PDB file of C-alpha atoms and ligand atoms in Angstrom:
ATOM      1  CA  MET A   1      74.538 114.020  87.112  1.00  0.00           C
ATOM      2  CA  GLY A   2      78.112 113.489  87.973  1.00  0.00           C
ATOM      3  CA  ILE A   3      79.003 112.624  91.210  1.00  0.00           C
ATOM      4  CA  LEU A   4      81.803 115.258  93.082  1.00  0.00           C
ATOM      5  CA  ASN A   5      82.498 113.545  96.281  1.00  0.00           C
ATOM      6  CA  VAL A   6      84.820 116.075  98.361  1.00  0.00           C
ATOM      7  CA  THR A   7      85.713 113.963 101.240  1.00  0.00           C
ATOM      8  CA  PRO A   8      89.668 113.156 102.425  1.00  0.00           C
ATOM      9  CA  ASP A   9      90.000 109.778 100.881  1.00  0.00           C
ATOM     10  CA  SER A  10      88.391 110.824  97.297  1.00  0.00           C
ATOM     11  CA  PHE A  11      91.379 112.561  95.730  1.00  0.00           C
ATOM     12  CA  SER A  12      94.455 112.780  97.926  1.00  0.00           C
ATOM     13  CA  ASP A  13      95.802 112.590 101.413  1.00  0.00           C
ATOM     14  CA  GLY A  14      97.810 115.264 100.478  1.00  0.00           C
ATOM     15  CA  GLY A  15      96.414 117.895 101.963  1.00  0.00           C
ATOM     16  CA  GLN A  16      93.425 120.708 101.043  1.00  0.00           C
ATOM     17  CA  HIS A  17      95.289 121.950  98.216  1.00  0.00           C
ATOM     18  CA  ALA A  18      95.773 119.226  96.293  1.00  0.00           C
ATOM     19  CA  ALA A  19      92.213 117.613  97.459  1.00  0.00           C
ATOM     20  CA  LEU A  20      91.024 120.798  95.731  1.00  0.00           C
ATOM     21  CA  GLU A  21      93.342 120.465  92.510  1.00  0.00           C
ATOM     22  CA  GLY A  22      92.178 116.981  92.470  1.00  0.00           C
ATOM     23  CA  ALA A  23      88.282 117.837  92.681  1.00  0.00           C
ATOM     24  CA  ILE A  24      88.670 120.521  90.019  1.00  0.00           C
ATOM     25  CA  ALA A  25      90.423 118.297  87.646  1.00  0.00           C
ATOM     26  CA  HIS A  26      87.695 115.471  88.221  1.00  0.00           C
ATOM     27  CA  ALA A  27      84.989 118.058  87.268  1.00  0.00           C
ATOM     28  CA  GLU A  28      86.572 119.063  83.834  1.00  0.00           C
ATOM     29  CA  ALA A  29      87.007 115.325  83.128  1.00  0.00           C
ATOM     30  CA  MET A  30      83.480 114.713  83.577  1.00  0.00           C
ATOM     31  CA  MET A  31      82.280 118.333  81.528  1.00  0.00           C
ATOM     32  CA  GLU A  32      84.278 116.435  79.057  1.00  0.00           C
ATOM     33  CA  GLN A  33      82.772 113.630  78.773  1.00  0.00           C
ATOM     34  CA  GLY A  34      78.980 115.725  78.751  1.00  0.00           C
ATOM     35  CA  VAL A  35      77.859 116.394  82.438  1.00  0.00           C
ATOM     36  CA  ASP A  36      75.289 118.604  82.794  1.00  0.00           C
ATOM     37  CA  ILE A  37      75.058 118.389  86.420  1.00  0.00           C
ATOM     38  CA  ILE A  38      77.872 118.271  88.982  1.00  0.00           C
ATOM     39  CA  ASP A  39      76.875 117.208  92.421  1.00  0.00           C
ATOM     40  CA  ILE A  40      79.244 118.369  94.766  1.00  0.00           C
ATOM     41  CA  GLY A  41      78.913 116.137  98.305  1.00  0.00           C
ATOM     42  CA  GLY A  42      81.514 116.626 101.739  1.00  0.00           C
ATOM     43  CA  GLU A  43      79.790 113.756 103.328  1.00  0.00           C
ATOM     44  CA  SER A  44      79.701 110.368 102.578  1.00  0.00           C
ATOM     45  CA  THR A  45      76.370 108.554 102.488  1.00  0.00           C
ATOM     46  CA  ARG A  46      76.833 105.566 102.195  1.00  0.00           C
ATOM     47  CA  PRO A  47      75.226 103.145 104.701  1.00  0.00           C
ATOM     48  CA  GLY A  48      77.198 103.136 107.888  1.00  0.00           C
ATOM     49  CA  SER A  49      78.913 106.676 107.222  1.00  0.00           C
ATOM     50  CA  PRO A  50      79.207 108.816 110.473  1.00  0.00           C
ATOM     51  CA  PRO A  51      78.067 112.173 109.981  1.00  0.00           C
ATOM     52  CA  VAL A  52      80.275 115.199 108.978  1.00  0.00           C
ATOM     53  CA  PRO A  53      80.756 118.386 111.467  1.00  0.00           C
ATOM     54  CA  LEU A  54      79.289 121.770 109.854  1.00  0.00           C
ATOM     55  CA  ASP A  55      82.978 123.484 109.413  1.00  0.00           C
ATOM     56  CA  GLU A  56      84.503 120.636 108.147  1.00  0.00           C
ATOM     57  CA  GLU A  57      81.787 120.202 105.420  1.00  0.00           C
ATOM     58  CA  LEU A  58      82.119 123.792 104.337  1.00  0.00           C
ATOM     59  CA  ARG A  59      85.925 123.721 104.219  1.00  0.00           C
ATOM     60  CA  ARG A  60      85.497 120.714 101.843  1.00  0.00           C
ATOM     61  CA  VAL A  61      82.623 121.841  99.589  1.00  0.00           C
ATOM     62  CA  MET A  62      83.428 125.749  99.497  1.00  0.00           C
ATOM     63  CA  PRO A  63      85.950 125.933  97.412  1.00  0.00           C
ATOM     64  CA  VAL A  64      85.015 123.413  95.468  1.00  0.00           C
ATOM     65  CA  ILE A  65      81.710 125.303  94.767  1.00  0.00           C
ATOM     66  CA  TYR A  66      83.654 128.367  94.518  1.00  0.00           C
ATOM     67  CA  ALA A  67      86.070 126.950  91.867  1.00  0.00           C
ATOM     68  CA  LEU A  68      83.483 125.712  89.578  1.00  0.00           C
ATOM     69  CA  ARG A  69      80.452 127.654  89.689  1.00  0.00           C
ATOM     70  CA  ASP A  70      81.265 129.588  86.182  1.00  0.00           C
ATOM     71  CA  CYS A  71      82.380 126.002  85.025  1.00  0.00           C
ATOM     72  CA  GLY A  72      79.556 125.790  82.447  1.00  0.00           C
ATOM     73  CA  ALA A  73      77.861 123.055  84.157  1.00  0.00           C
ATOM     74  CA  ALA A  74      75.137 123.460  86.600  1.00  0.00           C
ATOM     75  CA  ILE A  75      76.350 122.851  89.971  1.00  0.00           C
ATOM     76  CA  SER A  76      74.407 120.984  93.055  1.00  0.00           C
ATOM     77  CA  VAL A  77      75.475 120.629  96.286  1.00  0.00           C
ATOM     78  CA  ASP A  78      74.636 117.674  98.449  1.00  0.00           C
ATOM     79  CA  THR A  79      74.006 118.693 101.585  1.00  0.00           C
ATOM     80  CA  TYR A  80      70.999 118.190 104.534  1.00  0.00           C
ATOM     81  CA  LYS A  81      72.427 120.941 106.206  1.00  0.00           C
ATOM     82  CA  PRO A  82      70.814 124.171 106.055  1.00  0.00           C
ATOM     83  CA  GLN A  83      74.253 126.328 106.977  1.00  0.00           C
ATOM     84  CA  VAL A  84      75.620 124.649 103.979  1.00  0.00           C
ATOM     85  CA  MET A  85      72.742 125.437 102.129  1.00  0.00           C
ATOM     86  CA  ARG A  86      72.836 129.183 102.683  1.00  0.00           C
ATOM     87  CA  GLU A  87      76.586 129.534 101.787  1.00  0.00           C
ATOM     88  CA  ALA A  88      75.827 127.534  98.740  1.00  0.00           C
ATOM     89  CA  VAL A  89      73.136 129.093  97.271  1.00  0.00           C
ATOM     90  CA  ILE A  90      75.152 132.398  98.194  1.00  0.00           C
ATOM     91  CA  ALA A  91      77.592 131.148  95.835  1.00  0.00           C
ATOM     92  CA  GLY A  92      74.948 130.913  93.373  1.00  0.00           C
ATOM     93  CA  VAL A  93      74.544 126.989  93.148  1.00  0.00           C
ATOM     94  CA  ASP A  94      71.673 125.541  90.410  1.00  0.00           C
ATOM     95  CA  MET A  95      70.496 122.607  93.304  1.00  0.00           C
ATOM     96  CA  ILE A  96      70.303 121.982  96.267  1.00  0.00           C
ATOM     97  CA  ASN A  97      70.553 118.308  96.849  1.00  0.00           C
ATOM     98  CA  ASP A  98      69.168 117.082  99.667  1.00  0.00           C
ATOM     99  CA  ILE A  99      68.809 112.953 100.889  1.00  0.00           C
ATOM    100  CA  ASN A 100      67.120 114.580 104.113  1.00  0.00           C
ATOM    101  CA  ALA A 101      64.326 116.215 101.923  1.00  0.00           C
ATOM    102  CA  PHE A 102      64.585 119.557 103.799  1.00  0.00           C
ATOM    103  CA  ARG A 103      63.286 118.208 107.044  1.00  0.00           C
ATOM    104  CA  ALA A 104      65.986 119.933 109.080  1.00  0.00           C
ATOM    105  CA  ASP A 105      65.197 122.626 111.152  1.00  0.00           C
ATOM    106  CA  GLY A 106      65.965 126.006 109.129  1.00  0.00           C
ATOM    107  CA  ALA A 107      66.543 124.160 105.442  1.00  0.00           C
ATOM    108  CA  ILE A 108      63.660 125.286 103.978  1.00  0.00           C
ATOM    109  CA  GLU A 109      64.214 129.098 105.240  1.00  0.00           C
ATOM    110  CA  ALA A 110      67.680 128.464 103.683  1.00  0.00           C
ATOM    111  CA  VAL A 111      66.537 127.916 100.546  1.00  0.00           C
ATOM    112  CA  ARG A 112      63.267 129.801  99.962  1.00  0.00           C
ATOM    113  CA  ASP A 113      64.052 132.750  98.811  1.00  0.00           C
ATOM    114  CA  SER A 114      66.562 131.665  96.213  1.00  0.00           C
ATOM    115  CA  ASP A 115      65.838 130.191  92.374  1.00  0.00           C
ATOM    116  CA  CYS A 116      67.536 127.071  92.621  1.00  0.00           C
ATOM    117  CA  ALA A 117      66.136 123.692  92.497  1.00  0.00           C
ATOM    118  CA  LEU A 118      65.533 121.545  94.967  1.00  0.00           C
ATOM    119  CA  CYS A 119      65.747 117.668  94.951  1.00  0.00           C
ATOM    120  CA  ILE A 120      63.602 115.821  97.835  1.00  0.00           C
ATOM    121  CA  MET A 121      65.056 112.577  98.735  1.00  0.00           C
ATOM    122  CA  HIS A 122      63.321 109.780 100.418  1.00  0.00           C
ATOM    123  CA  MET A 123      65.477 108.399 103.454  1.00  0.00           C
ATOM    124  CA  ARG A 124      64.332 106.037 106.211  1.00  0.00           C
ATOM    125  CA  GLY A 125      66.286 106.911 108.963  1.00  0.00           C
ATOM    126  CA  GLU A 126      69.879 107.910 108.693  1.00  0.00           C
ATOM    127  CA  PRO A 127      73.005 106.883 107.212  1.00  0.00           C
ATOM    128  CA  ALA A 128      74.452 105.497 110.131  1.00  0.00           C
ATOM    129  CA  THR A 129      71.841 102.985 110.737  1.00  0.00           C
ATOM    130  CA  MET A 130      69.369 102.972 107.536  1.00  0.00           C
ATOM    131  CA  GLN A 131      70.120  99.633 106.260  1.00  0.00           C
ATOM    132  CA  GLN A 132      69.584  97.835 109.520  1.00  0.00           C
ATOM    133  CA  GLN A 133      66.164  96.056 108.651  1.00  0.00           C
ATOM    134  CA  PRO A 134      64.267  98.507 106.816  1.00  0.00           C
ATOM    135  CA  GLU A 135      60.803  97.526 106.921  1.00  0.00           C
ATOM    136  CA  TYR A 136      57.754  99.056 104.732  1.00  0.00           C
ATOM    137  CA  GLY A 137      54.027  97.423 104.396  1.00  0.00           C
ATOM    138  CA  ASP A 138      54.160  98.748 100.633  1.00  0.00           C
ATOM    139  CA  VAL A 139      57.289 100.927  99.840  1.00  0.00           C
ATOM    140  CA  VAL A 140      55.642 102.268  96.853  1.00  0.00           C
ATOM    141  CA  ARG A 141      52.827 103.866  98.624  1.00  0.00           C
ATOM    142  CA  GLU A 142      54.619 105.004 101.203  1.00  0.00           C
ATOM    143  CA  VAL A 143      57.451 106.254  99.547  1.00  0.00           C
ATOM    144  CA  THR A 144      55.011 108.454  97.361  1.00  0.00           C
ATOM    145  CA  ASP A 145      53.232 109.423 100.270  1.00  0.00           C
ATOM    146  CA  PHE A 146      56.296 110.833 102.006  1.00  0.00           C
ATOM    147  CA  LEU A 147      57.237 113.009  99.017  1.00  0.00           C
ATOM    148  CA  ARG A 148      53.590 113.906  98.546  1.00  0.00           C
ATOM    149  CA  GLU A 149      54.224 115.546 101.909  1.00  0.00           C
ATOM    150  CA  ARG A 150      57.323 117.016 101.320  1.00  0.00           C
ATOM    151  CA  ILE A 151      56.034 118.707  97.803  1.00  0.00           C
ATOM    152  CA  ALA A 152      53.111 120.215 100.284  1.00  0.00           C
ATOM    153  CA  VAL A 153      55.328 121.470 102.886  1.00  0.00           C
ATOM    154  CA  LEU A 154      57.736 123.101 100.471  1.00  0.00           C
ATOM    155  CA  THR A 155      55.204 124.582  98.407  1.00  0.00           C
ATOM    156  CA  GLY A 156      52.919 126.018 101.307  1.00  0.00           C
ATOM    157  CA  ALA A 157      55.956 127.938 102.701  1.00  0.00           C
ATOM    158  CA  GLY A 158      55.818 129.819  99.622  1.00  0.00           C
ATOM    159  CA  ILE A 159      58.314 127.616  97.051  1.00  0.00           C
ATOM    160  CA  ALA A 160      57.595 127.154  93.298  1.00  0.00           C
ATOM    161  CA  ARG A 161      56.602 123.370  92.307  1.00  0.00           C
ATOM    162  CA  GLU A 162      58.968 124.245  89.326  1.00  0.00           C
ATOM    163  CA  ARG A 163      61.909 124.219  91.474  1.00  0.00           C
ATOM    164  CA  LEU A 164      61.111 120.625  92.867  1.00  0.00           C
ATOM    165  CA  TRP A 165      62.617 117.458  91.745  1.00  0.00           C
ATOM    166  CA  ILE A 166      61.563 113.875  93.649  1.00  0.00           C
ATOM    167  CA  ASP A 167      63.938 111.293  94.313  1.00  0.00           C
ATOM    168  CA  PRO A 168      62.931 107.539  95.582  1.00  0.00           C
ATOM    169  CA  GLY A 169      66.258 107.572  97.268  1.00  0.00           C
ATOM    170  CA  PHE A 170      67.740 104.279  96.026  1.00  0.00           C
ATOM    171  CA  GLY A 171      69.423 102.181  98.920  1.00  0.00           C
ATOM    172  CA  PHE A 172      68.480 104.712 101.454  1.00  0.00           C
ATOM    173  CA  GLY A 173      66.742 102.568 104.304  1.00  0.00           C
ATOM    174  CA  LYS A 174      65.788  99.962 101.757  1.00  0.00           C
ATOM    175  CA  THR A 175      66.392  96.186 100.884  1.00  0.00           C
ATOM    176  CA  VAL A 176      67.077  95.399  97.574  1.00  0.00           C
ATOM    177  CA  GLU A 177      63.212  94.424  96.636  1.00  0.00           C
ATOM    178  CA  HIS A 178      62.466  97.610  98.171  1.00  0.00           C
ATOM    179  CA  ASN A 179      64.739  99.415  95.125  1.00  0.00           C
ATOM    180  CA  TYR A 180      63.435  97.413  92.231  1.00  0.00           C
ATOM    181  CA  ALA A 181      60.017  97.681  93.587  1.00  0.00           C
ATOM    182  CA  LEU A 182      60.176 101.638  93.478  1.00  0.00           C
ATOM    183  CA  ILE A 183      62.447 101.885  90.167  1.00  0.00           C
ATOM    184  CA  LYS A 184      59.497  99.595  88.555  1.00  0.00           C
ATOM    185  CA  SER A 185      56.879 102.212  89.845  1.00  0.00           C
ATOM    186  CA  THR A 186      59.288 105.298  88.985  1.00  0.00           C
ATOM    187  CA  ARG A 187      56.775 106.123  86.005  1.00  0.00           C
ATOM    188  CA  ARG A 188      53.247 105.980  88.286  1.00  0.00           C
ATOM    189  CA  MET A 189      55.189 108.127  90.891  1.00  0.00           C
ATOM    190  CA  VAL A 190      56.004 111.010  88.672  1.00  0.00           C
ATOM    191  CA  GLU A 191      52.761 110.654  86.960  1.00  0.00           C
ATOM    192  CA  ASP A 192      51.160 111.151  90.399  1.00  0.00           C
ATOM    193  CA  LEU A 193      53.195 113.866  92.016  1.00  0.00           C
ATOM    194  CA  GLY A 194      53.671 115.637  88.687  1.00  0.00           C
ATOM    195  CA  VAL A 195      57.243 116.775  90.022  1.00  0.00           C
ATOM    196  CA  PRO A 196      60.336 115.463  87.254  1.00  0.00           C
ATOM    197  CA  LEU A 197      62.373 112.800  89.104  1.00  0.00           C
ATOM    198  CA  LEU A 198      66.122 112.049  90.040  1.00  0.00           C
ATOM    199  CA  ALA A 199      67.329 108.816  90.102  1.00  0.00           C
ATOM    200  CA  GLY A 200      70.848 107.307  91.651  1.00  0.00           C
ATOM    201  CA  LEU A 201      71.700 104.035  91.389  1.00  0.00           C
ATOM    202  CA  SER A 202      75.127 104.101  90.295  1.00  0.00           C
ATOM    203  CA  ARG A 203      77.409 101.462  91.561  1.00  0.00           C
ATOM    204  CA  LYS A 204      75.052 100.644  94.876  1.00  0.00           C
ATOM    205  CA  SER A 205      74.309  97.386  96.315  1.00  0.00           C
ATOM    206  CA  MET A 206      71.141  97.113  94.398  1.00  0.00           C
ATOM    207  CA  ILE A 207      73.419  96.679  91.273  1.00  0.00           C
ATOM    208  CA  GLY A 208      76.102  94.314  93.078  1.00  0.00           C
ATOM    209  CA  ALA A 209      72.909  92.126  94.252  1.00  0.00           C
ATOM    210  CA  VAL A 210      71.680  91.240  90.682  1.00  0.00           C
ATOM    211  CA  THR A 211      75.319  90.786  88.958  1.00  0.00           C
ATOM    212  CA  GLY A 212      77.135  89.676  91.976  1.00  0.00           C
ATOM    213  CA  LYS A 213      79.705  92.062  91.442  1.00  0.00           C
ATOM    214  CA  PRO A 214      81.835  93.952  93.808  1.00  0.00           C
ATOM    215  CA  VAL A 215      81.505  97.873  93.711  1.00  0.00           C
ATOM    216  CA  GLU A 216      84.117  99.046  91.559  1.00  0.00           C
ATOM    217  CA  GLN A 217      83.106  96.080  88.645  1.00  0.00           C
ATOM    218  CA  ARG A 218      79.369  97.699  88.969  1.00  0.00           C
ATOM    219  CA  MET A 219      79.774 100.149  85.627  1.00  0.00           C
ATOM    220  CA  ALA A 220      78.120  97.947  83.392  1.00  0.00           C
ATOM    221  CA  GLY A 221      74.870  97.222  85.765  1.00  0.00           C
ATOM    222  CA  SER A 222      74.944 100.932  86.774  1.00  0.00           C
ATOM    223  CA  LEU A 223      74.167 101.672  82.925  1.00  0.00           C
ATOM    224  CA  GLY A 224      71.460  99.246  82.710  1.00  0.00           C
ATOM    225  CA  GLY A 225      70.380 101.048  85.655  1.00  0.00           C
ATOM    226  CA  ALA A 226      70.399 104.242  83.925  1.00  0.00           C
ATOM    227  CA  LEU A 227      68.627 103.116  81.272  1.00  0.00           C
ATOM    228  CA  ALA A 228      66.256 101.203  83.012  1.00  0.00           C
ATOM    229  CA  ALA A 229      65.158 104.480  85.343  1.00  0.00           C
ATOM    230  CA  VAL A 230      64.886 106.645  82.376  1.00  0.00           C
ATOM    231  CA  ALA A 231      62.797 104.361  80.085  1.00  0.00           C
ATOM    232  CA  GLN A 232      60.346 104.707  83.665  1.00  0.00           C
ATOM    233  CA  GLY A 233      60.504 108.929  83.637  1.00  0.00           C
ATOM    234  CA  ALA A 234      63.635 109.636  84.961  1.00  0.00           C
ATOM    235  CA  LYS A 235      64.894 112.976  83.599  1.00  0.00           C
ATOM    236  CA  ILE A 236      67.902 112.877  85.945  1.00  0.00           C
ATOM    237  CA  VAL A 237      70.679 110.119  86.416  1.00  0.00           C
ATOM    238  CA  ARG A 238      72.984 110.881  89.287  1.00  0.00           C
ATOM    239  CA  VAL A 239      76.253 108.508  88.185  1.00  0.00           C
ATOM    240  CA  HIS A 240      80.014 108.324  88.591  1.00  0.00           C
ATOM    241  CA  ASP A 241      80.412 106.566  84.712  1.00  0.00           C
ATOM    242  CA  VAL A 242      79.459 109.926  82.755  1.00  0.00           C
ATOM    243  CA  ALA A 243      81.116 109.059  79.673  1.00  0.00           C
ATOM    244  CA  GLU A 244      79.597 105.406  79.330  1.00  0.00           C
ATOM    245  CA  THR A 245      76.277 106.547  80.602  1.00  0.00           C
ATOM    246  CA  VAL A 246      75.983 109.579  78.262  1.00  0.00           C
ATOM    247  CA  ASP A 247      77.055 107.138  75.409  1.00  0.00           C
ATOM    248  CA  ALA A 248      74.729 104.543  76.403  1.00  0.00           C
ATOM    249  CA  LEU A 249      71.805 107.356  76.801  1.00  0.00           C
ATOM    250  CA  LYS A 250      72.537 108.672  73.403  1.00  0.00           C
ATOM    251  CA  VAL A 251      72.163 105.139  71.830  1.00  0.00           C
ATOM    252  CA  TRP A 252      68.689 104.681  73.676  1.00  0.00           C
ATOM    253  CA  GLN A 253      67.494 107.714  73.117  1.00  0.00           C
ATOM    254  CA  ALA A 254      68.374 107.175  69.405  1.00  0.00           C
ATOM    255  CA  ALA A 255      66.904 104.068  69.467  1.00  0.00           C
ATOM    256  CA  HIS A 256      63.519 105.181  70.786  1.00  0.00           C
TER     257      HIS A 256
HETATM  258  C1  9MG B   1      74.058 111.816  97.570  1.00  0.00           C
HETATM  259  N1  9MG B   1      73.563 110.872  97.405  1.00  0.00           N
HETATM  260  C2  9MG B   1      73.446 109.374  96.896  1.00  0.00           C
HETATM  261  N2  9MG B   1      72.530 108.700  96.408  1.00  0.00           N
HETATM  262  C3  9MG B   1      71.802 109.304  96.596  1.00  0.00           C
HETATM  263  C4  9MG B   1      70.739 109.527  95.493  1.00  0.00           C
HETATM  264  O1  9MG B   1      70.166 108.204  95.307  1.00  0.00           O
HETATM  265  N3  9MG B   1      69.472 110.524  95.224  1.00  0.00           N
HETATM  266  C5  9MG B   1      70.233 111.390  95.408  1.00  0.00           C
HETATM  267  N4  9MG B   1      69.320 112.253  95.023  1.00  0.00           N
HETATM  268  N5  9MG B   1      71.463 111.346  96.267  1.00  0.00           N
HETATM  269  C6  9MG B   1      72.001 111.059  96.379  1.00  0.00           C
END
């Protein structure tokens, strides 16, 4: 899964049209590099990021979704807003990636009658404040219990289990230690919950904490993280560096 951020600073400071063109060019480059899924997001979820108003998020992501929906790659939309989910479903997207695990009022109703895949991510708190001293008794058990409960709520609402993906939410209200405890337990989580797992650790602070590298120098560390996640049973890795990750996975699979 390649990351396509459609935020004002992502591709241009030259207005909406240039931003759309930049996003499409980036998506095309990722397709040439072998991406399977493009994850389109209009709001930064980095720690400390403020929320984006609904109409602004729609204005950012919908033109990109319509431009890319027949591009050949599957399209995912990274949103926690039910109205964005509804519009994305109407546009025919393949996955809704919700960092808030479909907990917003109306989120389940927005996706229930579609057939797109749904990624349920664990997050403690909200992006603006989530990294202020996150605490757990047993992080693996608490994240697993949360995901189990969300699976039960979604399937209880009539959503087929086959549509669901789980995600431990690396960096979302977790310390470096919490993140590594979770990645080491990924296989157990998949076996316990019986739902395939998506892992996103590309360029995150858990990579910087181990390598000592700033964000712009975290590609090699992120490749290590992606391979570790796949070795632990992850079926989708959400990444910035598609070409390098595809190569690393090809070699890993050939040697496996
Ligand atoms: C939007 N976003 C940022 N990081 C993410 C992660 O780790 N997983 C998922 N599903 N989405 C993410």
